[in-house]
Every structure is written in structure tokens, then in C-alpha cells.
Amino acid sequence: TFDLLLLYFHTGSLDSELSLESLMGLLELGNKYLLKHLMALCMARILRLLADGDFVGSLTATLMADLLILGGDVNACGPFKFKIMDAIASFKAYLMHDAAFLNRIVSAKSTDLLAHFLSIFHQRDLFYESVPKKRKIQCERQDALWGKHGMRDVP
């Protein structure tokens, strides 16, 4: 990750083929050293990856937990955390019952983050009266968070 940070310092850009793990490492360094441009680039790339349901479906529970923890730690952008939560809720909702996922968040002392994440599911269940209404609410929520084309707030 440090080599990627040096490359960013030299070029001012990121390789377009970086893995999610590399982007997360760079985002963590950008947050630590207050490099807002690097953080914006990393968050934009991560959000593009999270818009792909097949990609999100292929991620491990531990990696998703690490991403959620990182989203909770990033100082620059509150909506980033919510978009991560929405991607998990939309494509990997079973994680709310996954022991590895929950233990990883609790072990990182992110109990507030876990409580907020789990409250999303509780609030959703209160509003659903029928399957068509559930689908309509999910679509409206996706449009509100991601925009019509899935790329809102992504530079």
C-alpha cells in the first residue's frame, strides 16, 4: 500500500485496476494523513465497485466488515458510510446473521456502527406491508442513495 501511496504522490492519480483491498488501504492512509484528494479518488472507486451487485456478492464477510469499519472511520464523508451500508443491505443482507461479520465489527470496537447498521434492517421491516410495496421502497432508496444511473456523488 505504501508503494501505491508513493505512486499517487508522484502521479497524482490512481491505477484504474486497483483491487478493493488496495483502495481500502489507500483510503485509510488518506484519512490518516488528511489527503482529501486521495480520499475522494478512493471513495469514488469503491462506490463504483459497490454499485456492481455481482462484485459485492463475491466479497467475503470479513472484507465487507472491514469496509464498513473503514467507512465509519473516514472523517471526510458521512454519506460514504451509508452507501456502504446500503450496498450490504441490498446485495448481502444475510450478513446481519453472519457470525464472522458481526464479530469483526464488534472486535474493532465499532458497536455504534453495528447498532446503526442493524437498525436499518429493523426500520425497513416496519415499513413493508406487501412485496410490491417492499420493492418500491427498495427502488426509491436505491435511487435516493445512488442516483438514477448508480453514480451520484462520484467524481
Coordinates of N, CA, C and O in Angstrom, one line a residue, residues 33-123:
Y33 N -3.5 10.7 7.0 CA -2.7 11.9 6.6 C -3.4 13.1 6.0 O -2.8 14.0 5.5
L34 N -4.8 13.0 6.1 CA -5.7 14.1 5.7 C -5.4 14.5 4.2 O -5.3 15.7 3.9
L35 N -5.3 13.5 3.3 CA -5.2 13.7 1.9 C -6.5 13.6 1.2 O -7.0 12.6 0.8
K36 N -7.2 14.7 1.2 CA -8.6 14.8 0.8 C -8.8 14.3 -0.7 O -9.7 13.6 -1.0
H37 N -7.9 14.7 -1.6 CA -8.0 14.3 -3.0 C -7.8 12.8 -3.1 O -8.6 12.1 -3.8
L38 N -6.9 12.2 -2.4 CA -6.7 10.7 -2.4 C -7.9 10.0 -1.8 O -8.4 9.0 -2.4
M39 N -8.5 10.6 -0.8 CA -9.7 10.0 -0.2 C -10.8 10.0 -1.2 O -11.6 9.1 -1.3
A40 N -11.0 11.2 -1.8 CA -12.1 11.3 -2.8 C -11.9 10.3 -4.0 O -12.9 9.7 -4.4
L41 N -10.7 10.1 -4.5 CA -10.5 9.2 -5.5 C -10.8 7.8 -5.1 O -11.5 7.0 -5.8
C42 N -10.3 7.4 -3.9 CA -10.6 6.1 -3.4 C -12.1 5.8 -3.1 O -12.6 4.7 -3.4
M43 N -12.7 6.8 -2.5 CA -14.2 6.6 -2.2 C -14.9 6.5 -3.5 O -15.9 5.6 -3.6
A44 N -14.6 7.3 -4.5 CA -15.3 7.2 -5.8 C -15.1 5.8 -6.4 O -16.1 5.2 -6.9
R45 N -13.9 5.3 -6.4 CA -13.7 3.9 -7.0 C -14.4 2.9 -6.2 O -14.9 1.9 -6.7
I46 N -14.4 3.0 -4.9 CA -15.0 2.0 -4.0 C -16.5 2.0 -4.3 O -17.2 1.0 -4.4
L47 N -17.1 3.2 -4.4 CA -18.5 3.3 -4.7 C -18.9 2.7 -6.0 O -20.0 2.1 -6.2
R48 N -18.0 2.9 -7.0 CA -18.3 2.3 -8.3 C -18.3 0.8 -8.2 O -19.1 0.1 -8.8
L49 N -17.4 0.2 -7.4 CA -17.3 -1.2 -7.3 C -18.6 -1.7 -6.5 O -19.1 -2.8 -6.8
L50 N -19.0 -1.0 -5.5 CA -20.2 -1.4 -4.7 C -21.5 -1.3 -5.5 O -22.5 -1.9 -5.1
A51 N -21.5 -0.5 -6.6 CA -22.7 -0.5 -7.4 C -22.9 -1.7 -8.2 O -24.0 -2.0 -8.7
D52 N -21.9 -2.6 -8.3 CA -22.0 -3.8 -9.1 C -22.4 -5.0 -8.1 O -21.6 -5.4 -7.3
G53 N -23.6 -5.4 -8.2 CA -24.1 -6.4 -7.3 C -23.4 -7.7 -7.3 O -23.1 -8.4 -6.3
D54 N -22.9 -8.1 -8.6 CA -22.1 -9.4 -8.7 C -20.8 -9.2 -8.0 O -20.3 -10.2 -7.3
F55 N -20.2 -8.1 -8.1 CA -18.9 -7.9 -7.4 C -19.1 -7.9 -5.9 O -18.3 -8.6 -5.2
V56 N -20.1 -7.2 -5.4 CA -20.4 -7.2 -3.9 C -20.7 -8.7 -3.5 O -20.3 -9.1 -2.4
G57 N -21.4 -9.4 -4.3 CA -21.8 -10.8 -3.9 C -20.6 -11.7 -3.8 O -20.6 -12.7 -3.1
S58 N -19.5 -11.3 -4.5 CA -18.3 -12.2 -4.4 C -17.3 -11.9 -3.2 O -16.4 -12.6 -3.0
L59 N -17.6 -10.8 -2.5 CA -16.8 -10.4 -1.4 C -17.0 -11.2 -0.1 O -18.1 -11.7 0.1
T60 N -16.0 -11.4 0.7 CA -16.1 -12.2 1.9 C -16.7 -11.3 3.0 O -16.7 -10.1 2.9
A61 N -17.3 -12.0 4.0 CA -17.9 -11.3 5.1 C -16.9 -10.5 5.9 O -17.2 -9.3 6.3
T62 N -15.7 -11.0 6.0 CA -14.6 -10.2 6.7 C -14.3 -8.9 6.0 O -14.1 -7.9 6.6
L63 N -14.1 -9.1 4.7 CA -13.8 -7.9 3.9 C -14.9 -6.8 3.9 O -14.7 -5.6 4.0
M64 N -16.2 -7.3 3.9 CA -17.3 -6.4 4.0 C -17.3 -5.7 5.3 O -17.6 -4.5 5.4
A65 N -17.0 -6.4 6.4 CA -16.9 -5.9 7.7 C -15.8 -4.8 7.8 O -16.0 -3.7 8.3
D66 N -14.6 -5.1 7.2 CA -13.5 -4.2 7.2 C -13.9 -2.9 6.4 O -13.6 -1.8 6.8
L67 N -14.6 -3.1 5.3 CA -15.1 -1.9 4.6 C -16.0 -1.1 5.3 O -15.9 0.2 5.4
L68 N -17.0 -1.7 6.0 CA -17.9 -1.0 6.8 C -17.2 -0.2 8.0 O -17.5 0.9 8.3
I69 N -16.3 -0.9 8.6 CA -15.5 -0.2 9.7 C -14.7 1.0 9.2 O -14.7 2.0 9.7
L70 N -14.1 0.8 8.0 CA -13.3 1.9 7.4 C -14.3 3.0 7.0 O -14.0 4.2 7.2
G71 N -15.5 2.7 6.5 CA -16.4 3.7 6.2 C -16.9 4.5 7.4 O -17.1 5.7 7.3
G72 N -16.9 3.8 8.5 CA -17.3 4.5 9.8 C -16.2 5.4 10.3 O -16.4 6.4 11.0
D73 N -14.9 5.0 10.0 CA -13.8 5.8 10.4 C -13.4 7.0 9.6 O -12.7 7.9 10.1
V74 N -13.8 6.9 8.3 CA -13.4 8.0 7.4 C -14.0 9.3 7.8 O -15.2 9.4 8.0
N75 N -13.2 10.3 8.0 CA -13.6 11.6 8.6 C -14.3 12.5 7.5 O -15.1 13.4 7.9
A76 N -14.0 12.4 6.3 CA -14.4 13.4 5.3 C -15.8 13.3 4.8 O -16.4 14.2 4.4
C77 N -16.4 12.1 4.8 CA -17.7 11.9 4.1 C -18.6 11.0 4.8 O -18.4 9.8 4.8
G78 N -19.7 11.5 5.4 CA -20.7 10.8 6.1 C -21.5 9.9 5.2 O -21.7 8.7 5.5
P79 N -21.9 10.4 4.0 CA -22.7 9.5 3.1 C -22.0 8.3 2.6 O -22.6 7.3 2.3
F80 N -20.7 8.3 2.6 CA -19.9 7.1 2.2 C -20.3 5.9 3.1 O -20.5 4.8 2.6
K81 N -20.3 6.1 4.4 CA -20.7 5.0 5.3 C -22.1 4.5 5.0 O -22.3 3.3 5.0
F82 N -23.0 5.4 4.7 CA -24.4 5.0 4.4 C -24.5 4.2 3.1 O -25.3 3.3 3.0
K83 N -23.7 4.6 2.1 CA -23.7 3.9 0.9 C -23.1 2.5 1.0 O -23.6 1.6 0.3
I84 N -22.2 2.3 1.9 CA -21.6 1.0 2.1 C -22.7 0.2 2.8 O -22.9 -1.0 2.5
M85 N -23.4 0.7 3.8 CA -24.5 0.0 4.5 C -25.5 -0.4 3.5 O -26.1 -1.5 3.6
D86 N -25.9 0.5 2.6 CA -26.9 0.2 1.6 C -26.5 -0.9 0.7 O -27.3 -1.8 0.3
A87 N -25.2 -0.9 0.3 CA -24.8 -2.0 -0.6 C -24.8 -3.3 0.1 O -25.2 -4.3 -0.5
I88 N -24.4 -3.3 1.4 CA -24.5 -4.6 2.1 C -26.0 -5.0 2.3 O -26.3 -6.2 2.1
A89 N -26.8 -4.1 2.6 CA -28.3 -4.4 2.8 C -28.9 -4.8 1.5 O -29.8 -5.7 1.5
S90 N -28.5 -4.3 0.4 CA -29.1 -4.6 -0.9 C -28.6 -5.9 -1.5 O -29.4 -6.7 -2.0
F91 N -27.3 -6.2 -1.3 CA -26.7 -7.3 -2.0 C -26.3 -8.5 -1.1 O -26.0 -9.6 -1.5
K92 N -26.1 -8.2 0.2 CA -25.6 -9.2 1.2 C -26.3 -9.1 2.5 O -25.7 -9.1 3.5
A93 N -27.6 -9.0 2.4 CA -28.4 -8.8 3.7 C -28.2 -9.9 4.7 O -28.4 -9.7 5.9
Y94 N -27.8 -11.1 4.2 CA -27.6 -12.2 5.2 C -26.5 -12.0 6.1 O -26.4 -12.6 7.1
L95 N -25.7 -11.0 5.9 CA -24.5 -10.7 6.8 C -25.0 -10.3 8.1 O -24.2 -10.4 9.1
M96 N -26.2 -9.8 8.3 CA -26.7 -9.4 9.6 C -26.8 -10.6 10.5 O -26.9 -10.4 11.7
H97 N -26.7 -11.8 9.9 CA -26.8 -13.0 10.7 C -25.4 -13.8 10.7 O -25.3 -14.9 11.3
D98 N -24.4 -13.2 10.0 CA -23.2 -13.9 9.8 C -22.3 -13.6 11.0 O -21.9 -12.5 11.3
A99 N -21.8 -14.7 11.7 CA -21.0 -14.5 12.9 C -19.7 -13.9 12.7 O -19.2 -13.0 13.4
A100 N -19.0 -14.2 11.6 CA -17.7 -13.7 11.3 C -17.8 -12.1 11.0 O -17.0 -11.4 11.5
F101 N -18.9 -11.7 10.3 CA -19.1 -10.3 10.0 C -19.3 -9.6 11.3 O -18.7 -8.5 11.6
L102 N -20.3 -10.1 12.1 CA -20.6 -9.4 13.4 C -19.5 -9.3 14.4 O -19.2 -8.3 15.0
N103 N -18.7 -10.4 14.5 CA -17.6 -10.5 15.4 C -16.5 -9.5 15.0 O -15.8 -8.9 15.8
R104 N -16.3 -9.4 13.6 CA -15.2 -8.5 13.2 C -15.6 -7.0 13.5 O -14.7 -6.3 13.9
I105 N -16.8 -6.7 13.4 CA -17.2 -5.3 13.7 C -17.1 -5.1 15.2 O -16.6 -4.0 15.7
V106 N -17.6 -6.0 16.0 CA -17.5 -5.9 17.5 C -16.1 -5.9 17.9 O -15.7 -5.1 18.8
S107 N -15.2 -6.7 17.3 CA -13.8 -6.8 17.8 C -13.1 -5.5 17.4 O -12.1 -5.1 18.1
A108 N -13.6 -4.7 16.5 CA -13.0 -3.4 16.1 C -13.5 -2.3 17.0 O -13.3 -1.1 16.8
K109 N -14.3 -2.7 18.0 CA -14.9 -1.7 19.0 C -15.8 -0.7 18.2 O -15.8 0.5 18.5
S110 N -16.5 -1.2 17.2 CA -17.4 -0.4 16.4 C -18.9 -0.8 16.7 O -19.7 -1.0 15.9
T111 N -19.2 -0.8 18.0 CA -20.5 -1.2 18.4 C -21.6 -0.2 18.0 O -22.7 -0.6 17.6
D112 N -21.2 1.1 18.0 CA -22.2 2.1 17.5 C -22.5 1.9 16.0 O -23.6 2.0 15.6
L113 N -21.4 1.6 15.2 CA -21.6 1.3 13.8 C -22.5 0.1 13.6 O -23.4 0.1 12.8
L114 N -22.2 -1.0 14.4 CA -23.0 -2.2 14.3 C -24.5 -1.9 14.6 O -25.4 -2.4 13.9
A115 N -24.7 -1.2 15.7 CA -26.1 -0.8 16.1 C -26.8 0.0 15.0 O -28.0 -0.3 14.6
H116 N -26.1 0.9 14.4 CA -26.7 1.7 13.3 C -27.0 0.8 12.1 O -28.0 0.9 11.4
F117 N -26.0 -0.1 11.8 CA -26.2 -1.0 10.6 C -27.4 -1.9 10.8 O -28.3 -2.0 10.0
L118 N -27.5 -2.5 12.0 CA -28.7 -3.4 12.3 C -30.0 -2.6 12.4 O -31.0 -3.2 12.1
S119 N -29.9 -1.4 12.8 CA -31.2 -0.6 12.9 C -31.8 -0.4 11.5 O -33.0 -0.2 11.4
I120 N -31.0 -0.4 10.5 CA -31.5 -0.2 9.1 C -32.5 -1.3 8.8 O -33.5 -1.1 8.2
F121 N -32.1 -2.5 9.2 CA -33.0 -3.7 8.9 C -34.3 -3.6 9.7 O -35.3 -4.0 9.2
H122 N -34.1 -3.2 10.9 CA -35.3 -3.1 11.8 C -36.3 -2.0 11.2 O -37.5 -2.3 11.1
Q123 N -35.8 -0.9 10.8 CA -36.6 0.2 10.3 C -37.3 -0.2 9.0 O -38.4 0.0 8.8

